Short mmCIF file of C-alpha atoms (C1' of nucleotides) in Angstrom, two decimals:
data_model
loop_
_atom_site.label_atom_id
_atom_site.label_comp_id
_atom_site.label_asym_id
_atom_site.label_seq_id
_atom_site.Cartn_x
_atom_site.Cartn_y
_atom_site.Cartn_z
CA UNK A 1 15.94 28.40 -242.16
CA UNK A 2 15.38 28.26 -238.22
CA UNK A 3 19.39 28.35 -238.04
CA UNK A 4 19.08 31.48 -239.91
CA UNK A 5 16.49 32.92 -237.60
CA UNK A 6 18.35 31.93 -234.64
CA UNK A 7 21.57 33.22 -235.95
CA UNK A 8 20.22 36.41 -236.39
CA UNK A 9 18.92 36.72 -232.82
CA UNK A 10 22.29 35.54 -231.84
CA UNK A 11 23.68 38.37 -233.10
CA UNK A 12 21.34 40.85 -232.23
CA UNK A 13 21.10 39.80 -228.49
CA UNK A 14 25.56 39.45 -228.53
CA UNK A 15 25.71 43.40 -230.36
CA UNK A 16 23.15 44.38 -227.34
CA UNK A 17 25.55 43.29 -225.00
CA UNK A 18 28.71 44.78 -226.78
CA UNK A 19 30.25 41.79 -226.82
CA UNK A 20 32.28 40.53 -229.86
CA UNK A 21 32.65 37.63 -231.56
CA UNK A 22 35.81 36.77 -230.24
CA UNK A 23 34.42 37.39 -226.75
CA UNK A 24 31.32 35.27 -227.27
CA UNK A 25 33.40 32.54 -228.53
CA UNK A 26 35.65 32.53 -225.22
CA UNK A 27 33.04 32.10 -223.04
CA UNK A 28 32.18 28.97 -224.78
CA UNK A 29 35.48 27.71 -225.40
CA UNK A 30 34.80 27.71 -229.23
CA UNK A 31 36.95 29.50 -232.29
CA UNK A 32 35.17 32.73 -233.17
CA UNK A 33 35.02 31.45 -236.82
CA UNK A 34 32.16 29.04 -235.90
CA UNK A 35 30.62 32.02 -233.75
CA UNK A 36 30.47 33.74 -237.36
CA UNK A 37 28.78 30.28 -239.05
CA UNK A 38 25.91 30.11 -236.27
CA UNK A 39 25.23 33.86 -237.16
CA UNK A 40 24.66 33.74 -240.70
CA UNK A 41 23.48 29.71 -240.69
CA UNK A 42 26.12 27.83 -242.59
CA UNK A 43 26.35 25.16 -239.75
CA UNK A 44 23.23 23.66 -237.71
CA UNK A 45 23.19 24.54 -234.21
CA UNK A 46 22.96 21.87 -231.64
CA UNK A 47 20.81 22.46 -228.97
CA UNK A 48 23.58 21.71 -226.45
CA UNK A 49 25.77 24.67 -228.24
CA UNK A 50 22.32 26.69 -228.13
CA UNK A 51 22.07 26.01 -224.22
CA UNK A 52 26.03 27.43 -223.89
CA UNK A 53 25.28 30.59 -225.94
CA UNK A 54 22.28 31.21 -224.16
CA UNK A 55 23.93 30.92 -221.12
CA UNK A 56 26.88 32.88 -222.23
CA UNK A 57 24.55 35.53 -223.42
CA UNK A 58 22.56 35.58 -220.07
CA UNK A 59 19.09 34.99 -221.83
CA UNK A 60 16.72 31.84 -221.48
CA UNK A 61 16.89 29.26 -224.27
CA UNK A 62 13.44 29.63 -224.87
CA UNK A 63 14.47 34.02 -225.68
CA UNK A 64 15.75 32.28 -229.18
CA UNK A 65 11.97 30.42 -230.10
CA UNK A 66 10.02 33.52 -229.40
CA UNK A 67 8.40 35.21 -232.13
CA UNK A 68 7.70 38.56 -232.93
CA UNK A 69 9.19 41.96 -232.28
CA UNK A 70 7.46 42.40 -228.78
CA UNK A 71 9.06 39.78 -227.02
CA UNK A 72 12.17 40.74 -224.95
CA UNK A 73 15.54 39.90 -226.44
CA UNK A 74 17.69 39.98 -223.73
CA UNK A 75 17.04 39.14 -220.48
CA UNK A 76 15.40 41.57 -218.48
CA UNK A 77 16.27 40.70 -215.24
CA UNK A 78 18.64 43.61 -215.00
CA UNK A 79 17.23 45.79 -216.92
CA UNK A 80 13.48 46.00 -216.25
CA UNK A 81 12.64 49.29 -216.23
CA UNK A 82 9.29 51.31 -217.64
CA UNK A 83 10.50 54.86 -219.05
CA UNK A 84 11.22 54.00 -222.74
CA UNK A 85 12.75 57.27 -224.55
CA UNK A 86 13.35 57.17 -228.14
CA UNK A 87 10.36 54.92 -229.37
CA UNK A 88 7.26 53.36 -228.33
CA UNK A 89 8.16 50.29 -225.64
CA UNK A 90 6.10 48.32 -223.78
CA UNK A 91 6.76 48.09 -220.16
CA UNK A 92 9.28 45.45 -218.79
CA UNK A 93 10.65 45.29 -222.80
CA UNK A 94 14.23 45.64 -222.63
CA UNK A 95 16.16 47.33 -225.28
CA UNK A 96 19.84 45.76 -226.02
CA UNK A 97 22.45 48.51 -225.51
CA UNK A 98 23.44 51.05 -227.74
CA UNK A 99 27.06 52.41 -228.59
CA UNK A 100 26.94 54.86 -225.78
CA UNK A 101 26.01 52.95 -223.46
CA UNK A 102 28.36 49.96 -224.39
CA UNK A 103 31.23 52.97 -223.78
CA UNK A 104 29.73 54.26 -220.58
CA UNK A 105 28.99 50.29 -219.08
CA UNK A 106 33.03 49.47 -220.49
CA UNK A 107 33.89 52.71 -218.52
CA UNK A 108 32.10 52.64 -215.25
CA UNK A 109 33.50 49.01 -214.92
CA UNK A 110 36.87 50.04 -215.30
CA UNK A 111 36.06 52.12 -212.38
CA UNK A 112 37.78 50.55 -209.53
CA UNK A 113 37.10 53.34 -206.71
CA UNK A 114 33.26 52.39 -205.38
CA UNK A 115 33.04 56.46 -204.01
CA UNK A 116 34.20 57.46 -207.54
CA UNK A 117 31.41 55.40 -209.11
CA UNK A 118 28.78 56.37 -206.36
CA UNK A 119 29.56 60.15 -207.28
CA UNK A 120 28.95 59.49 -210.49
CA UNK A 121 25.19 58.31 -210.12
CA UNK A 122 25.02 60.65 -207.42
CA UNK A 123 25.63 63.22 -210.43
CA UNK A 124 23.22 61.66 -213.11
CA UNK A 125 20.40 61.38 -210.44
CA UNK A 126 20.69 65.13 -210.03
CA UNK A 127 20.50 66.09 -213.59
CA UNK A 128 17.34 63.83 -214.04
CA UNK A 129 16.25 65.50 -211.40
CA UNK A 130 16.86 68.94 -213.13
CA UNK A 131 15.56 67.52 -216.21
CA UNK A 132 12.20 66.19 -215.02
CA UNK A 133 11.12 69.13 -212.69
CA UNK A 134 10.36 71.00 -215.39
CA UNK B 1 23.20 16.68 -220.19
CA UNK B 2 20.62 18.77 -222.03
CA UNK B 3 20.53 16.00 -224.73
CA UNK B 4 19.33 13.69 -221.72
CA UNK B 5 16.66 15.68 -220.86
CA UNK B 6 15.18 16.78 -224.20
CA UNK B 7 15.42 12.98 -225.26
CA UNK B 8 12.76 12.25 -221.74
CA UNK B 9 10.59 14.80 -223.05
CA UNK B 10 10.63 13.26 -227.02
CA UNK B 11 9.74 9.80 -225.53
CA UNK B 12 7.15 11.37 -223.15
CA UNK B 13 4.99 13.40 -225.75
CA UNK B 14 5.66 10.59 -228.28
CA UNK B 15 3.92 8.03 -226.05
CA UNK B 16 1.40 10.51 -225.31
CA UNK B 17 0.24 10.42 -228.45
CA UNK B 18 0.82 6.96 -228.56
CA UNK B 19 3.38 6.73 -231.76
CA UNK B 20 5.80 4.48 -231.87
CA UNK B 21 9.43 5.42 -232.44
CA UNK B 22 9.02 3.94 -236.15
CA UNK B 23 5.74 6.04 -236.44
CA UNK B 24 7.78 9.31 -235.54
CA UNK B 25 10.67 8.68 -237.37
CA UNK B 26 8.81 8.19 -240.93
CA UNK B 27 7.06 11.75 -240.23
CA UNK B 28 10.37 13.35 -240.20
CA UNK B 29 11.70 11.40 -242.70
CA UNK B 30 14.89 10.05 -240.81
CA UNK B 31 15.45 6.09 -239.38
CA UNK B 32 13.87 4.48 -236.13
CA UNK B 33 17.41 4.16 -234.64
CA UNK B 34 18.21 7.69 -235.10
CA UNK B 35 15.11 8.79 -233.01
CA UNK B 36 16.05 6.09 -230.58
CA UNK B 37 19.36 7.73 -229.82
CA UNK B 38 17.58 11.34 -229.49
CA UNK B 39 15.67 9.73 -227.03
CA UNK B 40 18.62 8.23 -224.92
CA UNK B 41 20.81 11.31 -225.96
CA UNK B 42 23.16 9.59 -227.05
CA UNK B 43 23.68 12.36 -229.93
CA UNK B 44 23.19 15.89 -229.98
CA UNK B 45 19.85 17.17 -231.50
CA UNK B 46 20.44 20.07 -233.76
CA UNK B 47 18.17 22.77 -233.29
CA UNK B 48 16.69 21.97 -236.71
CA UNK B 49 16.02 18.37 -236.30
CA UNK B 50 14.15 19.33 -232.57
CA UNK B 51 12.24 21.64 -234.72
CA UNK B 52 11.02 18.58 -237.11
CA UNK B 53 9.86 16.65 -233.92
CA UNK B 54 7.92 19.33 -232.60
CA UNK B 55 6.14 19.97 -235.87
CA UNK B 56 5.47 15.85 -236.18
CA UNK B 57 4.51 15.79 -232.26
CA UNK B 58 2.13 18.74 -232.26
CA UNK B 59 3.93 20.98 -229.85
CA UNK B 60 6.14 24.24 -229.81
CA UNK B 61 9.75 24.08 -229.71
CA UNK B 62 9.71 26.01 -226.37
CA UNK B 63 7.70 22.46 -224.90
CA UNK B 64 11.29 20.88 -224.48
CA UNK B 65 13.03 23.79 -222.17
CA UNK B 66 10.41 24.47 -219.50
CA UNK B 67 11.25 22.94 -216.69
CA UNK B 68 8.55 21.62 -213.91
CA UNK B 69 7.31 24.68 -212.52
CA UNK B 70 10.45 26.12 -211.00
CA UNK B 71 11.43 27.24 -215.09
CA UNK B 72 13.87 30.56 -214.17
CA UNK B 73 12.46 32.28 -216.44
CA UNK B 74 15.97 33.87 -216.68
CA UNK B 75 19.42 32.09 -217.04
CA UNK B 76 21.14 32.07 -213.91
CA UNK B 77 24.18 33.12 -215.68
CA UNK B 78 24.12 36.57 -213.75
CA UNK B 79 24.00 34.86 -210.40
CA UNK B 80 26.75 33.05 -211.08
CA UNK B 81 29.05 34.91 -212.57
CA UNK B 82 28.29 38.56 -211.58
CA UNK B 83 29.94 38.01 -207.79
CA UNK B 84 33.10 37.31 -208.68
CA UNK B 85 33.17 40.64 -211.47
CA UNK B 86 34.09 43.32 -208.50
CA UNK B 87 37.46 41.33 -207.73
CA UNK B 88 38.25 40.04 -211.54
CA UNK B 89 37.54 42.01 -214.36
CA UNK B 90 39.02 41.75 -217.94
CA UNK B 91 39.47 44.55 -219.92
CA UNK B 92 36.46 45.17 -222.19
CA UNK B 93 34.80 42.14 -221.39
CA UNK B 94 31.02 42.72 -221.06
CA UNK B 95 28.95 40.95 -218.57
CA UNK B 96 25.52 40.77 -216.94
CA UNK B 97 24.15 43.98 -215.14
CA UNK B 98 24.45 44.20 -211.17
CA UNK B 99 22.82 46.15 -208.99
CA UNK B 100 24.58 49.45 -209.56
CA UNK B 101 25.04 49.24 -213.07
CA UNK B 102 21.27 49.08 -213.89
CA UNK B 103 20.91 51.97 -211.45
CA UNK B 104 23.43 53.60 -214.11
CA UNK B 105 21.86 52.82 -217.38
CA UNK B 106 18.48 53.78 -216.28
CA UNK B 107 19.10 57.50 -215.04
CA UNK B 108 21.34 57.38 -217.89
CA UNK B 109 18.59 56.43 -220.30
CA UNK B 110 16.76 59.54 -218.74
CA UNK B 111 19.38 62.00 -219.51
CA UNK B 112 17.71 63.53 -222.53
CA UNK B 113 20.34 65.90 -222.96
CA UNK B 114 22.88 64.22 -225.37
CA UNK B 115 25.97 66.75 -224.17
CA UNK B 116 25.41 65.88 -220.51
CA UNK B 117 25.50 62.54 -221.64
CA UNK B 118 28.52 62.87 -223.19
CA UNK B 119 29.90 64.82 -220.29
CA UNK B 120 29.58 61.98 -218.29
CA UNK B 121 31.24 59.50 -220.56
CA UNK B 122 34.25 62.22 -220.74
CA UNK B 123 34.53 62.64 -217.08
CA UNK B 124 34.74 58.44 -216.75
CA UNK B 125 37.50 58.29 -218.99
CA UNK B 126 39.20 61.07 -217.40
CA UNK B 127 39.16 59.15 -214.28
CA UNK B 128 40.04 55.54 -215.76
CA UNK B 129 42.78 57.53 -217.19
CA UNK B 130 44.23 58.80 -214.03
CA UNK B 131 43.39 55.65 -212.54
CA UNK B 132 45.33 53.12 -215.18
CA UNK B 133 48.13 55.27 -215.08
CA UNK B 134 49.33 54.48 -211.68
"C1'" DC C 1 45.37 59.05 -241.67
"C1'" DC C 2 47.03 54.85 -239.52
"C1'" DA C 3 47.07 50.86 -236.43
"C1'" DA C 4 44.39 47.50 -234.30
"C1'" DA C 5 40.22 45.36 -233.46
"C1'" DA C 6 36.29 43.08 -235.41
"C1'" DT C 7 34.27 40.60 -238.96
"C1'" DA C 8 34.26 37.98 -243.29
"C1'" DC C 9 35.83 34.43 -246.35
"C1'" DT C 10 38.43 30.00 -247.67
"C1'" DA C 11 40.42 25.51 -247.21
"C1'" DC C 12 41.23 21.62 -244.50
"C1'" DT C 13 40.33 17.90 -240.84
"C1'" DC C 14 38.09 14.68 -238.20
"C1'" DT C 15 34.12 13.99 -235.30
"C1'" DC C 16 29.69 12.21 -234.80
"C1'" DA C 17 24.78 12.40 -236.83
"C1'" DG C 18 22.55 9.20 -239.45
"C1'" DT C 19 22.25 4.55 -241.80
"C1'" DT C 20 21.97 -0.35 -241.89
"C1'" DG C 21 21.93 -4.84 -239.66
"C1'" DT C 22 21.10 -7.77 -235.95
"C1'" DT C 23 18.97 -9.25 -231.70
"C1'" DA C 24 15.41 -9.71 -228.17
"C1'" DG C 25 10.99 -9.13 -225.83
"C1'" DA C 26 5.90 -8.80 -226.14
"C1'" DC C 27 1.92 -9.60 -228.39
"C1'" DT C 28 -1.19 -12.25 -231.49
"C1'" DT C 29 -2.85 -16.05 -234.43
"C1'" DT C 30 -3.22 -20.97 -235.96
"C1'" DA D 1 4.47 -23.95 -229.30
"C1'" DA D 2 5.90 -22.34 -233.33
"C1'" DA D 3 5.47 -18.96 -236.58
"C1'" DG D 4 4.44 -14.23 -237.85
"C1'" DT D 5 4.24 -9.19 -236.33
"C1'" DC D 6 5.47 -5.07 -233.88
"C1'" DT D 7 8.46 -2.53 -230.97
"C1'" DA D 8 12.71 -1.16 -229.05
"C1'" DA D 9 17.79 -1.65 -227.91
"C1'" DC D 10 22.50 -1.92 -229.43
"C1'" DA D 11 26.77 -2.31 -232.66
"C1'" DA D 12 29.46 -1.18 -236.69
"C1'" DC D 13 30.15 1.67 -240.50
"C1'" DT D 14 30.21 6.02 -243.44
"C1'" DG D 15 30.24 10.64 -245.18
"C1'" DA D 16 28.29 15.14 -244.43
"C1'" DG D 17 29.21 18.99 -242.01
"C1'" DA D 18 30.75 20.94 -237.29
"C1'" DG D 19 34.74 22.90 -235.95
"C1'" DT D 20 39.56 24.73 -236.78
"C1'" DA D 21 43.17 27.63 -238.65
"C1'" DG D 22 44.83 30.96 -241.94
"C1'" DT D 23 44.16 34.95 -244.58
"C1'" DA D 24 41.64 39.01 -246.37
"C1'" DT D 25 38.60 42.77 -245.69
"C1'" DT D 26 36.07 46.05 -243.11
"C1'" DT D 27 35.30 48.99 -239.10
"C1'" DT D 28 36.70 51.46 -235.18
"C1'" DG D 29 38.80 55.08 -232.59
"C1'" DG D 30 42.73 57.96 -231.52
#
DNA sequence: CCAAAATACTACTCTCAGTTGTTAGACTTT
DNA sequence: AAAGTCTAACAACTGAGAGTAGTATTTTGG
């Protein structure tokens, strides 16, 4: 039951980072198979293997307890920011990442030259710029 | 380690209420001993049973993980791992935001315009390209 | 469309969560 | 002061299930 709960938000928060299993599971030093068991709640979850995830995840322990939609699912410390676009969100809320931003964060990371990746914000800050002087 | 510390916190509230480790154990259903090794940690509580002992001690779950008053309310897992992503970085491996990143996603996230979105993403894998291919 | 990555499912192994039994201290009560 | 009661600590044993490995299926993206 709570396994089940907790394997979903496992899941969920893991997708929002675009990690895989397999990638999960590395961090933790565990077969990806048993990654797969926490998220649909075949096995219990030890609190200990709780602690790694979380920690592997970069959430609190306590991000897995909370209930309700409204509660943040992954750690905002990065990613606290106000303007929500496609839906209603309440300020500080973070939303996980979507597919093109998974491809754009896997991109701009593979982005050795620091002028390269300057330019490109450089860039986007101009179009919002464009965009919001309407 | 985490065992240790959740066990303190079991023996704490128990005494608090004044139970005795037989008292607790009947409420979950489970021997004396077994609690007694909870509270010495010397076996890992499953997320489950810690959910049990909350119910039968009157608290939330989340009573056991906040630390004095110091609780991060975020995993340090950024701080310690994001310094060392500039030098290494694994191919497709997803970590915690820095600095620059968030500053990424968030003008990103304002880009209404789904081509100049996708402009963006094309010009970034232009330049991996050209910079892979040494 | 095809290869490769990601996820799902199955079968096996061996650890360790949970049980039982014993001991010892800390109190009452007679 | 001995005999009963309550609590907690520790040891030895057992089997459920945490964890692994292998294979099949789905999904991705090129």
């Amino acid at each position: 039951m709570i396994d089940k709960k907790i394997g979903l938000r496992i899941k969920e928060i893991r997708k929002g980072w675009g990690l895989s299993q397999i990638e999960l599971a590395e961090r933790i030093g565990i077969s990806f198979q048993q990654i797969q068991k926490y998220e649909k709640g075949t096995t219990r979850i030890s609190v200990m293997r709780l602690q790694q995830i979380s920690d592997a995840l970069g959430v609190h322990i306590t991000a897995f307890f909370e209930e309700g939609e409204k509660t943040p699912m992954v750690s905002d410390f990065a990613l606290r920011y106000a303007p929500s676009r496609d839906s209603v969100n309440l300020p500080g809320v973070v939303q996980p990442l979507n597919k093109e931003e998974i491809t754009l964060l896997k991109l701009f990371r593979n982005t050795r030259n620091k002028k390269v990746r300057e330019g490109i914000i450089k860039q986007l800050q101009g179009v919002v710029e464009l965009g919001n002087r309407k």
